[in-house]
Structure formats: C-alpha cells, structure tokens
PDB file of C-alpha atoms in Angstrom:
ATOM      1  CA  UNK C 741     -42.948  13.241 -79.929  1.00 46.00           C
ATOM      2  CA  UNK C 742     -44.331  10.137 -78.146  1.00 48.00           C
ATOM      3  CA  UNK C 743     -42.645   9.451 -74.562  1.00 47.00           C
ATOM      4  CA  UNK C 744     -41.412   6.388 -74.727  1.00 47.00           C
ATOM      5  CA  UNK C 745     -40.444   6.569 -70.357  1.00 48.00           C
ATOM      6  CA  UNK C 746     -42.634   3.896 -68.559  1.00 50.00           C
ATOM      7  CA  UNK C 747     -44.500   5.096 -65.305  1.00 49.00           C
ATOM      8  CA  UNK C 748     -44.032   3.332 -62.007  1.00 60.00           C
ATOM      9  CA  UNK C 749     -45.929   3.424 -58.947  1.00 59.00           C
ATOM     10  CA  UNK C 750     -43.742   3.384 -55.983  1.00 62.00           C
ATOM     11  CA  UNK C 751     -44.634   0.774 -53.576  1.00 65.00           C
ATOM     12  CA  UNK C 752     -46.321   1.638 -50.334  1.00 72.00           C
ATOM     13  CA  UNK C 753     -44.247   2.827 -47.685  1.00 66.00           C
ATOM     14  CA  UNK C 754     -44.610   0.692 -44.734  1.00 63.00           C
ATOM     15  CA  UNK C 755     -43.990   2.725 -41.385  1.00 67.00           C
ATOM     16  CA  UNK C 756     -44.738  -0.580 -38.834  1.00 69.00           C
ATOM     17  CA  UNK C 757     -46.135  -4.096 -40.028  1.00 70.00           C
ATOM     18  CA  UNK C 758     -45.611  -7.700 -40.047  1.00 69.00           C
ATOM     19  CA  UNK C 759     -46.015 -10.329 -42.614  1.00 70.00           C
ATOM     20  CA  UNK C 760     -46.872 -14.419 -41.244  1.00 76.00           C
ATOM     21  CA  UNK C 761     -46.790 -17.611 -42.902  1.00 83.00           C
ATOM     22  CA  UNK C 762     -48.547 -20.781 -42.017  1.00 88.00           C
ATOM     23  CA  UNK C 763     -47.160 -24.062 -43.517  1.00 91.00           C
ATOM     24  CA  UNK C 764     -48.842 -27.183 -42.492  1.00 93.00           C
ATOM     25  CA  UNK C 765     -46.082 -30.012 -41.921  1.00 94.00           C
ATOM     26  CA  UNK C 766     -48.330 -33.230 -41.905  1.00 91.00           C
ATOM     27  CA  UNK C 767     -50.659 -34.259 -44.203  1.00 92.00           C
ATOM     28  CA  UNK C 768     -52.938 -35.978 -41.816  1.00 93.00           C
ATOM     29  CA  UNK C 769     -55.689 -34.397 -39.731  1.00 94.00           C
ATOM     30  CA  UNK C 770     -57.120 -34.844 -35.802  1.00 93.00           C
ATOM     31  CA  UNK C 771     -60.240 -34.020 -33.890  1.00 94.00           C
ATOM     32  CA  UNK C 772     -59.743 -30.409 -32.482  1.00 95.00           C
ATOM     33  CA  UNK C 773     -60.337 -30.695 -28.813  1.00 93.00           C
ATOM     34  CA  UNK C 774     -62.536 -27.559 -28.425  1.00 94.00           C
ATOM     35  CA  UNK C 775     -65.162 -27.791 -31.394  1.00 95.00           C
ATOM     36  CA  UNK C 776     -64.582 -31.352 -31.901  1.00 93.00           C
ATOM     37  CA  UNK C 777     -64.760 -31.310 -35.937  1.00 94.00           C
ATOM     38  CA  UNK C 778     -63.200 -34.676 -36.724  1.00 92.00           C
ATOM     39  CA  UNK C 779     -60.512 -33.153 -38.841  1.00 93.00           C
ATOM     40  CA  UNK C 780     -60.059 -29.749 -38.308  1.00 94.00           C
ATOM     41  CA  UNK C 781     -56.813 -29.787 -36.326  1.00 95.00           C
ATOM     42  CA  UNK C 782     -52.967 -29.902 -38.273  1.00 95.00           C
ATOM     43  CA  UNK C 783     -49.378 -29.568 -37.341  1.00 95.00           C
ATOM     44  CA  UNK C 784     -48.506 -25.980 -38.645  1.00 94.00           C
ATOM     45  CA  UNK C 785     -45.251 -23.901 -38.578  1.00 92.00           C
ATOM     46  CA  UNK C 786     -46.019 -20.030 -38.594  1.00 88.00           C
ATOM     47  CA  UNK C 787     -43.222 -17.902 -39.917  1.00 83.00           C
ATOM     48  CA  UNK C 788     -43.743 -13.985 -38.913  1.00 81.00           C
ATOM     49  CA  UNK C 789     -41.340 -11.229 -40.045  1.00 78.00           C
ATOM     50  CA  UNK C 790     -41.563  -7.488 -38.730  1.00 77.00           C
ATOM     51  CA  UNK C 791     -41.697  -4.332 -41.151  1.00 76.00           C
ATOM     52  CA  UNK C 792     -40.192  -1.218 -39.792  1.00 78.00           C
ATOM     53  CA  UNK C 793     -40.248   1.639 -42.081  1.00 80.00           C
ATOM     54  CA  UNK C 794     -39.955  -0.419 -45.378  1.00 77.00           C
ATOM     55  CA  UNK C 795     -37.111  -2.566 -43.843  1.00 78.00           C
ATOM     56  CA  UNK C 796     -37.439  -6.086 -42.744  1.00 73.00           C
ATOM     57  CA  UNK C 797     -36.083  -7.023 -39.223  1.00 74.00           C
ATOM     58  CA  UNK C 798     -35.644 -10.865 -38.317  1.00 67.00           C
ATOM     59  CA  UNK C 799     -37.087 -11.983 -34.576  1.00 62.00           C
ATOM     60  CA  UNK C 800     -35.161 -13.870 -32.725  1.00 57.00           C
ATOM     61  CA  UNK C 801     -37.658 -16.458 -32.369  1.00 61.00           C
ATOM     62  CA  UNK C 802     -39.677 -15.723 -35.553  1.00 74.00           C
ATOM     63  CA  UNK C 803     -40.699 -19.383 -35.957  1.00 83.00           C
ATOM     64  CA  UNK C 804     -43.436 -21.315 -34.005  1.00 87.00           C
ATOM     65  CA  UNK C 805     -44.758 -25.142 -34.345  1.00 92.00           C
ATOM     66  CA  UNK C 806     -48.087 -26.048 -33.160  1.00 94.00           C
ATOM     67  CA  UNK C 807     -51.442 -27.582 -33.697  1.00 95.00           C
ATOM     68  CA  UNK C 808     -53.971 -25.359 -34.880  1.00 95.00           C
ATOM     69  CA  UNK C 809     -57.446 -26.312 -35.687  1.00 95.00           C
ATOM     70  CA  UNK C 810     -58.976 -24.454 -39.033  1.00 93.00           C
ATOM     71  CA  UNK C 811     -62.857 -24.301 -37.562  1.00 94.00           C
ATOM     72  CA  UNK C 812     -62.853 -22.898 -34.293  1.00 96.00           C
ATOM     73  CA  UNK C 813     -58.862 -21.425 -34.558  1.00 92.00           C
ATOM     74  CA  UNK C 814     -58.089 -23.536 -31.268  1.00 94.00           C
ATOM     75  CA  UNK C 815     -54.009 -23.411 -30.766  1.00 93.00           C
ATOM     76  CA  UNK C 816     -51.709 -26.159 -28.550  1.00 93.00           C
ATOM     77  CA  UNK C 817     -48.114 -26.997 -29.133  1.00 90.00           C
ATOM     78  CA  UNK C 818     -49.344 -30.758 -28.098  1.00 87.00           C
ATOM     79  CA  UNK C 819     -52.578 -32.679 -28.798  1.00 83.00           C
ATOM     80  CA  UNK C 820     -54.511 -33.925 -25.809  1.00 80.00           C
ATOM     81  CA  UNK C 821     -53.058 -37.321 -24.934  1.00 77.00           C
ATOM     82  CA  UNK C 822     -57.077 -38.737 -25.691  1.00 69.00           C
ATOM     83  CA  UNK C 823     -56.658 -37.900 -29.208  1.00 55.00           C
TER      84      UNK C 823
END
C-alpha cells in the first residue's frame, strides 16, 4: 500500500520578530555627506512590521522616509542644503 498523504513542515513559530522593507522612491543619486561617495545616497521609504507569536501587529507609525546612503549607512530625513 503506497501512502499517497503529502508531508508538510510546519512553518517556524515566531515568538517576537520584525520584518522591514526598503523601497527607494527616486531614481537619482547624491553625494552622502559623511563618506562622500558621489552617489551613494537615495530617497528610501522603510516599511517595518512586528511579529508577536506568529501574528502580525501593525505600528502606528510603521512607515519612515529618508535619505540613506548605501556605503557608509549614513541616515537624514533632509540632505545638507550644500548638496
């Protein structure tokens, strides 16, 4: 008799986590202020959610927009006014 039941793995229970996501809004890139790579630095919206005990639970203010350069991980909601 072959069994013909397929065997899952449950996913991982998840007592206390978080998941983010970084979209960049602009195509262009600036000179990051710290490091100064000439085009390091882009407008990016990051998107975190909190796990608690397999369940997702939605922040208030879950969404942030700012400049954030991709060499030295330098962080601004504005650019210097000399760039």
């Amino acid at each position: 008799m072959v069994n013909s039941e397929t065997s899952t793995t449950p996913s991982p229970f998840i007592f206390i986590g978080g998941n983010a996501r970084k979209i960049p809004l602009e195509q262009q890139y600036h000179p990051c202020p710290r490091c100064r790579h000439s085009a390091s630095v882009q407008l990016t919206r990051s998107e975190t959610q909190l796990v608690i005990m397999n369940k997702l639970i939605g922040k208030p203010n879950n969404m942030r927009v700012q400049y954030e350069c991709r060499q030295c991980r330098w962080k601004n909601e504005q650019l210097p006014d000399d760039y």
